[in-house]
Short mmCIF file of C-alpha atoms in Angstrom, two decimals:
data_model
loop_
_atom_site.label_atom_id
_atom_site.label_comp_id
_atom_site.label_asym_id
_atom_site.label_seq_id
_atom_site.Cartn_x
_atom_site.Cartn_y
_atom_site.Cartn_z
CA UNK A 83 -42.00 87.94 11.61
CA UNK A 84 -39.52 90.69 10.60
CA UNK A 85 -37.23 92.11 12.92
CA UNK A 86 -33.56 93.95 12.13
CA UNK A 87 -31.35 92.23 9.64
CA UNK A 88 -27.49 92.15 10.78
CA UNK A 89 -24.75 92.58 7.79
CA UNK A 90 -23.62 90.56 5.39
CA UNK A 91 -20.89 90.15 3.17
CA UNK A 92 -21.07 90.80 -0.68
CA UNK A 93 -21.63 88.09 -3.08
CA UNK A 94 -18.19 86.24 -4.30
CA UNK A 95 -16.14 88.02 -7.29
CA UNK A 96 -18.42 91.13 -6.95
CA UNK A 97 -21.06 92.33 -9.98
CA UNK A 98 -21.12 95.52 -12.27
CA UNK A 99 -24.75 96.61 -12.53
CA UNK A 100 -24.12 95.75 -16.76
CA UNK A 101 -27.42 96.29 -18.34
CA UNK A 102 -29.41 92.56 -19.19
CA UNK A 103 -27.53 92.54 -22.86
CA UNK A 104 -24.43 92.09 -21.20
CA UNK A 105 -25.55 89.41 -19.39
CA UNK A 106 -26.97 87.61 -22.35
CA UNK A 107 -23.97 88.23 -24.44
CA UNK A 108 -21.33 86.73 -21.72
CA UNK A 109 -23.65 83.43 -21.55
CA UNK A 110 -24.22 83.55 -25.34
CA UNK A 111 -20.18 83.38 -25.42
CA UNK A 112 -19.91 80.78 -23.30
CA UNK A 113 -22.92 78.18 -24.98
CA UNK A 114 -21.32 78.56 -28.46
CA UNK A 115 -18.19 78.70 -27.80
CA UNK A 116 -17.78 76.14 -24.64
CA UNK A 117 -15.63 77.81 -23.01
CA UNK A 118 -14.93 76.97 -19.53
CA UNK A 119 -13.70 80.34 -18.18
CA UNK A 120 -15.56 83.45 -18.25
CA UNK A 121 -14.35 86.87 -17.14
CA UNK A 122 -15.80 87.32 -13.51
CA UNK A 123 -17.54 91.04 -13.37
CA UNK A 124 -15.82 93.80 -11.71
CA UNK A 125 -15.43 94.21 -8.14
CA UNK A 126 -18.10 96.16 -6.50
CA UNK A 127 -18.83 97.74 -3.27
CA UNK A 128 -22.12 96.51 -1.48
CA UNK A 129 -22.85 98.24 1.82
CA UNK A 130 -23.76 96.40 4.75
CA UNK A 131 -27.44 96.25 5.36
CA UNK A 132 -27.76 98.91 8.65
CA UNK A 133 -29.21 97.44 11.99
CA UNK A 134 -33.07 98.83 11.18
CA UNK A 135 -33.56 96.44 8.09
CA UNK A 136 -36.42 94.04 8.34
CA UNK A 137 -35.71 90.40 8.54
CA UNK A 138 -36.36 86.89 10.21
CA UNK A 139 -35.33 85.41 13.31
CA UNK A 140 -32.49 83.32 11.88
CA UNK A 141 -31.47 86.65 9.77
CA UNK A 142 -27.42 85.75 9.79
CA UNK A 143 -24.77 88.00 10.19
CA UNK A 144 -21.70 89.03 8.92
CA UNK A 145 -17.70 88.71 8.54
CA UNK A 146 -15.90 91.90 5.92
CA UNK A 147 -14.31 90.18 3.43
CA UNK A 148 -16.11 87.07 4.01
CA UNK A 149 -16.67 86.74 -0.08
CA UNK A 150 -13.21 88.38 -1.21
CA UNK A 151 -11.55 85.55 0.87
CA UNK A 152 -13.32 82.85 -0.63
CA UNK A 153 -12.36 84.32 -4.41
CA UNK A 154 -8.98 84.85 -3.84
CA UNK A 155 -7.05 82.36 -6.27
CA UNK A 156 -9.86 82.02 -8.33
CA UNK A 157 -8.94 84.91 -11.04
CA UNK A 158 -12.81 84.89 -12.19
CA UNK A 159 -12.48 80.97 -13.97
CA UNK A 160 -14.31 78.09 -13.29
CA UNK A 161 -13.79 75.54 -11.39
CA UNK A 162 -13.95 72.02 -12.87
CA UNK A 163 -12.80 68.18 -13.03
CA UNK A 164 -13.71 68.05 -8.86
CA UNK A 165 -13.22 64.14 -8.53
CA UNK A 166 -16.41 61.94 -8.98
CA UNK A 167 -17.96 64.57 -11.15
CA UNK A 168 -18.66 63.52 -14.89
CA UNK A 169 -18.92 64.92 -17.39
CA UNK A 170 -19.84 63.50 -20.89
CA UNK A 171 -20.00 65.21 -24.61
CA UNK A 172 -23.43 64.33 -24.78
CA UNK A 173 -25.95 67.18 -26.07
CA UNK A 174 -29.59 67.04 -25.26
CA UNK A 175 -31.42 67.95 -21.80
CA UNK A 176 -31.12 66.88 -18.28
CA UNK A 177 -33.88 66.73 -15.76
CA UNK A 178 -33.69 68.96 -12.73
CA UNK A 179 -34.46 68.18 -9.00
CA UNK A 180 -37.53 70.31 -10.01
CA UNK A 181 -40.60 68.58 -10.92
CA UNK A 182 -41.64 69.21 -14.30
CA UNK A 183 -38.62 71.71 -14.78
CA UNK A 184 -36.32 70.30 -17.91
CA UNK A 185 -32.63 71.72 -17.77
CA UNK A 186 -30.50 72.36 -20.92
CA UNK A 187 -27.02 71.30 -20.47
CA UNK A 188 -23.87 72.13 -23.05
CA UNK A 189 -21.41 70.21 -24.61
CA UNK A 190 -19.44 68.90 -21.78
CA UNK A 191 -21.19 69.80 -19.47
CA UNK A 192 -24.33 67.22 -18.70
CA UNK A 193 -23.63 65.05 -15.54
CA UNK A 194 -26.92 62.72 -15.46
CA UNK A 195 -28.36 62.33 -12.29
CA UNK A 196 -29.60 58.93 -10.81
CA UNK A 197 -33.29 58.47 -10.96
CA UNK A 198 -34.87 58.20 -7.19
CA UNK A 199 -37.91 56.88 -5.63
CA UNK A 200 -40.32 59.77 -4.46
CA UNK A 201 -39.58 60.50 -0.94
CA UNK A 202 -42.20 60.83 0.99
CA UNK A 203 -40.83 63.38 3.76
CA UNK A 204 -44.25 62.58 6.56
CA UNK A 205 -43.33 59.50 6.99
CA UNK A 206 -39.03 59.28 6.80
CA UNK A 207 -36.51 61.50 8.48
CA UNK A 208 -35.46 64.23 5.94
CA UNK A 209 -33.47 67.25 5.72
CA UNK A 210 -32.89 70.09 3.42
CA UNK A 211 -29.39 71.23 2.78
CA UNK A 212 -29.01 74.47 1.15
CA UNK A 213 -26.38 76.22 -0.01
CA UNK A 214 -26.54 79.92 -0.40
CA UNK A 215 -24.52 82.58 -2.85
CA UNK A 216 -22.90 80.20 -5.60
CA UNK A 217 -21.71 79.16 -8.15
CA UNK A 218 -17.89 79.03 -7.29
CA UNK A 219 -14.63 77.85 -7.43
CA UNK A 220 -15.56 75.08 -4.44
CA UNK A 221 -18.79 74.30 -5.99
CA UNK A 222 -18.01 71.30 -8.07
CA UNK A 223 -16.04 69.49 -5.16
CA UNK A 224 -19.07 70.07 -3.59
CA UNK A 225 -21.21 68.13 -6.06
CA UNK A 226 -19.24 65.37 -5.62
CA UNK A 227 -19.89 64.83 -2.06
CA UNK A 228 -23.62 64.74 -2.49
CA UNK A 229 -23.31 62.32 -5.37
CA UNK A 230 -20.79 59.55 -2.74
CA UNK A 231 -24.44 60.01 -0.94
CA UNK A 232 -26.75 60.31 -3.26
CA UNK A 233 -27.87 63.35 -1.83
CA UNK A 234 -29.98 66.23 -3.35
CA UNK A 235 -29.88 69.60 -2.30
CA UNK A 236 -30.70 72.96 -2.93
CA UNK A 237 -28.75 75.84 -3.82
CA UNK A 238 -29.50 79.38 -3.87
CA UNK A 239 -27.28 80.94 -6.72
CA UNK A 240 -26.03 84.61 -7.47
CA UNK A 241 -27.17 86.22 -10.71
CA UNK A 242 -23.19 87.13 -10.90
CA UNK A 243 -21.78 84.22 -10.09
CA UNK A 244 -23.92 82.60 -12.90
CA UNK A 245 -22.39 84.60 -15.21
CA UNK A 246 -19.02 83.71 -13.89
CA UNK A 247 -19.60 80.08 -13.30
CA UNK A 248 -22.06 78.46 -15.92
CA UNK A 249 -20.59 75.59 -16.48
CA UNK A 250 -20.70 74.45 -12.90
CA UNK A 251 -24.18 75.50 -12.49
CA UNK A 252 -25.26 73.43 -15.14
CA UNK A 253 -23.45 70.31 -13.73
CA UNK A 254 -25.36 71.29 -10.57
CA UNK A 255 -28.60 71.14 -12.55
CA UNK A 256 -27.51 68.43 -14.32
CA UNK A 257 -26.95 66.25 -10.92
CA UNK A 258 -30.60 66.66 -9.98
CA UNK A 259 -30.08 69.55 -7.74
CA UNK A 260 -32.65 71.95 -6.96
CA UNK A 261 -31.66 76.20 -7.91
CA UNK A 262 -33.23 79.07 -5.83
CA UNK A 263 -32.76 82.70 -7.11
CA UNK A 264 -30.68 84.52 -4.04
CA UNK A 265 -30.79 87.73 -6.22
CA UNK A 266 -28.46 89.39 -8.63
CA UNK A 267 -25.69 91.01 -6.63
CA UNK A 268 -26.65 90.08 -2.40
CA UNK A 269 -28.41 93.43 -1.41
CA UNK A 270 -31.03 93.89 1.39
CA UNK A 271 -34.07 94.21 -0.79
CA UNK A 272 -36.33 96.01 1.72
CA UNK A 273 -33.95 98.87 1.31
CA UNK A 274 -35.21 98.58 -2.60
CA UNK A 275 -37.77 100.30 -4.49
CA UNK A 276 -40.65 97.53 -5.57
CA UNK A 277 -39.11 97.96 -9.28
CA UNK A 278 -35.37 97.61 -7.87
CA UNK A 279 -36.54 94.21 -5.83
CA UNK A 280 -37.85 93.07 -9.32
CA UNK A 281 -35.09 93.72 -11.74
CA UNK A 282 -32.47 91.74 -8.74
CA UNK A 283 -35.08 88.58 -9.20
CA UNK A 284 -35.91 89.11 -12.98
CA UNK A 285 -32.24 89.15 -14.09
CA UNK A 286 -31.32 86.29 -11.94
CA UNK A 287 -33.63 84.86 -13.14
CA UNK A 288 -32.65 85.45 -17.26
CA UNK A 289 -29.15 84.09 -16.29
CA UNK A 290 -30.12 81.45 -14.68
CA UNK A 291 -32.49 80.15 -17.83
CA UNK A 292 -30.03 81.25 -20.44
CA UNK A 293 -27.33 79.19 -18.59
CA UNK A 294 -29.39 76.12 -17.73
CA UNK A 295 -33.33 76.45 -19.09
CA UNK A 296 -34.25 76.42 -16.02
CA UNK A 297 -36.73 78.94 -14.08
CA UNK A 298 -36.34 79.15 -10.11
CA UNK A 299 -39.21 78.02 -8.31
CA UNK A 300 -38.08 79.35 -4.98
CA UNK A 301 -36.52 82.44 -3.68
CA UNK A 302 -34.12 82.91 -0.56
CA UNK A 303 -34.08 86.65 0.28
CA UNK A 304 -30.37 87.74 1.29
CA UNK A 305 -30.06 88.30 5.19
CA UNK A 306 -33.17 86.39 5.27
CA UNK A 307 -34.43 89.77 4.89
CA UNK A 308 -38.07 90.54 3.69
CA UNK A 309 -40.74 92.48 4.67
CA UNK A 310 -44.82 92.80 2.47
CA UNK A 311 -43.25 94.45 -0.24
CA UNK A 312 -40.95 91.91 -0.96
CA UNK A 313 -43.21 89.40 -0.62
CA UNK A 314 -45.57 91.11 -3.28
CA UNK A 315 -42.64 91.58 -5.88
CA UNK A 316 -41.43 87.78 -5.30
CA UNK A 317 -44.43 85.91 -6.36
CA UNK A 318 -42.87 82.64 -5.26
CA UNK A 319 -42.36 80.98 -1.98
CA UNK A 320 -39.54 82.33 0.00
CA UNK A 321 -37.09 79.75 1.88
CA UNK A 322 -35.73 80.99 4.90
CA UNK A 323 -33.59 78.64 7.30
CA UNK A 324 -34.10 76.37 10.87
CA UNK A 325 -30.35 75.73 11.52
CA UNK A 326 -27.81 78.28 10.75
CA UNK A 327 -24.55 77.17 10.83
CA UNK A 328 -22.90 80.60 11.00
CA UNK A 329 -20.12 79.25 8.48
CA UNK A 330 -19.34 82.62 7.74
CA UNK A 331 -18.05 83.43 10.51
CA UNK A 332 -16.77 80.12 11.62
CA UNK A 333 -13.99 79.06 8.98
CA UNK A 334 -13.57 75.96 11.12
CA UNK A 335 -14.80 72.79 9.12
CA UNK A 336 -14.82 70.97 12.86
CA UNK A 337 -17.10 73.35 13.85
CA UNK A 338 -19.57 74.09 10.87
CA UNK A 339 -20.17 70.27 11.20
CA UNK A 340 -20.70 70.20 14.52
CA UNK A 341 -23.42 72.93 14.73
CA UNK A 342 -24.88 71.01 11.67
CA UNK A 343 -25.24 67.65 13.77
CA UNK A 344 -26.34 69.56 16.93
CA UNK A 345 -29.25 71.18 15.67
CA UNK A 346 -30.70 69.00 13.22
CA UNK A 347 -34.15 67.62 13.68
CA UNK A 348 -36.40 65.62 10.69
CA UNK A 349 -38.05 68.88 8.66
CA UNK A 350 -34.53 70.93 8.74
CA UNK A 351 -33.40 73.63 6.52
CA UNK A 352 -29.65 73.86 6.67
CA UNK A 353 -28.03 77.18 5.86
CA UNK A 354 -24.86 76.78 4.39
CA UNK A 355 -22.43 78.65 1.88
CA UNK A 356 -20.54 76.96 -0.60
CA UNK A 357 -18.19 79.69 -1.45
CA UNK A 358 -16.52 78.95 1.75
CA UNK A 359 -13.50 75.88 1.69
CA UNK A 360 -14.06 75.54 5.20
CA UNK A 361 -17.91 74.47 4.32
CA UNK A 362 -17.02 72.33 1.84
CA UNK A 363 -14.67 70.65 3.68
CA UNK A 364 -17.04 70.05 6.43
CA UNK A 365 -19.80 68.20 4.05
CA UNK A 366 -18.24 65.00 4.21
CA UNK A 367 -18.49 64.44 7.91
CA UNK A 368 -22.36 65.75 8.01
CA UNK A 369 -23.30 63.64 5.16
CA UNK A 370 -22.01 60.81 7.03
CA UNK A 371 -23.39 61.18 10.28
CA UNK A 372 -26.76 62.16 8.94
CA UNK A 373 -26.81 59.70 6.72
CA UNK A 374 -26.22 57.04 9.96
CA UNK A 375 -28.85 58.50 11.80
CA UNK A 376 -31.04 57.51 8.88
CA UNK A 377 -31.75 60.99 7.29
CA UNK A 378 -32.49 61.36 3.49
CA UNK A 379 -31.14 63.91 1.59
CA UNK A 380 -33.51 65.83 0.10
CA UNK A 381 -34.54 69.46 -2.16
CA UNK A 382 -36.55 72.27 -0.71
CA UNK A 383 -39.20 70.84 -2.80
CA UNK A 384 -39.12 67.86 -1.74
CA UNK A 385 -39.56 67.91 2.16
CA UNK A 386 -43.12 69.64 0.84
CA UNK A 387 -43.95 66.77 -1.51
CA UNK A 388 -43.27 69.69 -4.32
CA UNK A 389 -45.46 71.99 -2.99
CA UNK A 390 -43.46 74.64 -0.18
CA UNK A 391 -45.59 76.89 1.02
CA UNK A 392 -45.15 80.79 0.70
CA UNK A 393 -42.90 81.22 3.65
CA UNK A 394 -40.22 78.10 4.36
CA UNK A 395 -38.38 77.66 7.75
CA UNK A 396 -38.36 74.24 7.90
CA UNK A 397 -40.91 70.81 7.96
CA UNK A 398 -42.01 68.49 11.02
CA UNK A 399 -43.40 66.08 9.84
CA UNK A 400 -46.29 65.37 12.84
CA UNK A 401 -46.02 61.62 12.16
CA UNK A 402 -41.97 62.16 13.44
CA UNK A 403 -42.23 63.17 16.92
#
């Protein structure tokens, strides 16, 4: 169902609309060179989506500034050494939370994740957690939450933030995690022409490959916003939400949790935003209680059995309730 989308915040750090040899030259930079900082784009100004756009039912909505408060102190450098994340000089390739997907990792840069059992979602209580417009400066503290719990989640990354951040998406590929494309730089895309809607995916989709080798599989609309074009220009299943924890506008860690914990029920998809301290902070607490109610932690993919179908909101499993 689409109904009006409500605003949203620009993507952290901002992105110049650079042409796709930009792009390829900034990642090129930072694969042979290893560096661990890249410039972060230029600031740019991304309207609000107006009240008539077409969205879903959990369409979130907006705080100004949200993004720009998250970036401040982070200059445009990555984030790294969050405790309990490894990293090791090894070269070669790392296997993603993606079945059959294989993910190139850097010097420095390859975490290994734990092999798992299969999980098989119809018959155990699991939940998705997602985490929406990443890479950033918060992102690797993250990751090492989910690995105290062996969790796997899925994160929906920024085209520009990939740019800024590949060394931290690559440990997050590296970990096992699952990577959605959440477009290039966060606009409503059923205010875009069909050929707009595909160069925001497309060029995601290049950084994200160049950075890591791997190709999404999935596709979170921003605003939760879609409508038939969209669908036809996607191609790929696209993952809306069942719980929204409304973290933008709640910078409360207390209370991001708590609207986590209430909602919850086996088959979740948990909208949350790692760009946000306030989330991060909050992980801890849900991973714990979760985790005692006997949830498992697992990718998009997974609460499927690797196969989501076109339009995600969340799983029940019928054998659950």
């Amino acid at each position: 169902m689409d109904i009006g989308a409500r605003p949203h915040p620009p993507f952290l750090g901002g992105a110049r609309r650079g042409t796709a040899r930009t792009v390829a030259t900034a990642v090129l930079v930072a694969l042979t060179c290893g560096a661990s900082t890249l410039a972060a784009p230029s600031p740019a100004a991304h309207a609000a989506p107006p009240p008539g756009a077409a969205t879903n039912m959990a369409a979130n909505a907006a705080a100004p500034g949200a993004w720009g408060a998250a970036a401040a102190g982070a200059h445009g450098a990555e984030a790294s050494g969050a405790p309990g994340v490894a990293a090791s000089g090894a070269h070669g390739a790392a296997t993603s939370g993606a079945p059959g997907v294989v993910a190139m990792a850097a010097p420095g840069d390859r975490t290994e994740a734990r092999p798992r059992p299969r999980v098989d979602c119809r018959h155990v209580k699991c939940v998705a957690l997602t985490f929406d417009d990443g890479p950033g400066p918060y992102t690797d503290t993250l990751l090492a939450y989910l690995a105290a719990y062996h969790a796997r989640a899925t994160f929906f990354v920024v085209g520009g933030n990939v740019v800024t951040y590949p060394r931290v998406l690559r440990r997050t590929v590296a970990a096992g995690h699952e990577i959605g494309n959440h477009t290039w730089s966060h606009p409503d895309l059923t205010r875009l022409s069909p050929a707009r809607v595909r160069s925001q995916l497309g060029r995601t989709d290049q950084a994200i490959r160049a950075v890591t080798g791997v190709v999404p599989r999935l596709v979170r609309p921003p605003y939760g916003a879609f409508n038939a074009t969209v669908r036809r220009q996607t191609g790929r299943p696209l993952v809306l939400w069942s719980v929204d924890t409304l973290d933008w506008r709640y910078r409360s860690s207390a209370t991001v949790a708590r609207r986590a914990l209430r909602a919850v029920r086996p088959g979740s998809v948990i909208l949350f935003h790692d760009i946000h301290p306030t989330t991060v902070r909050a992980i801890p607490r849900v991973l714990r209680k979760l985790a005692g109610r006997g949830y498992r932690f697992v990718t998009v993919s997974e609460l499927f059995g690797g196969h989501p179908p076109r339009l995600v909101f969340n799983a029940a499993p019928p054998e659950l309730h």
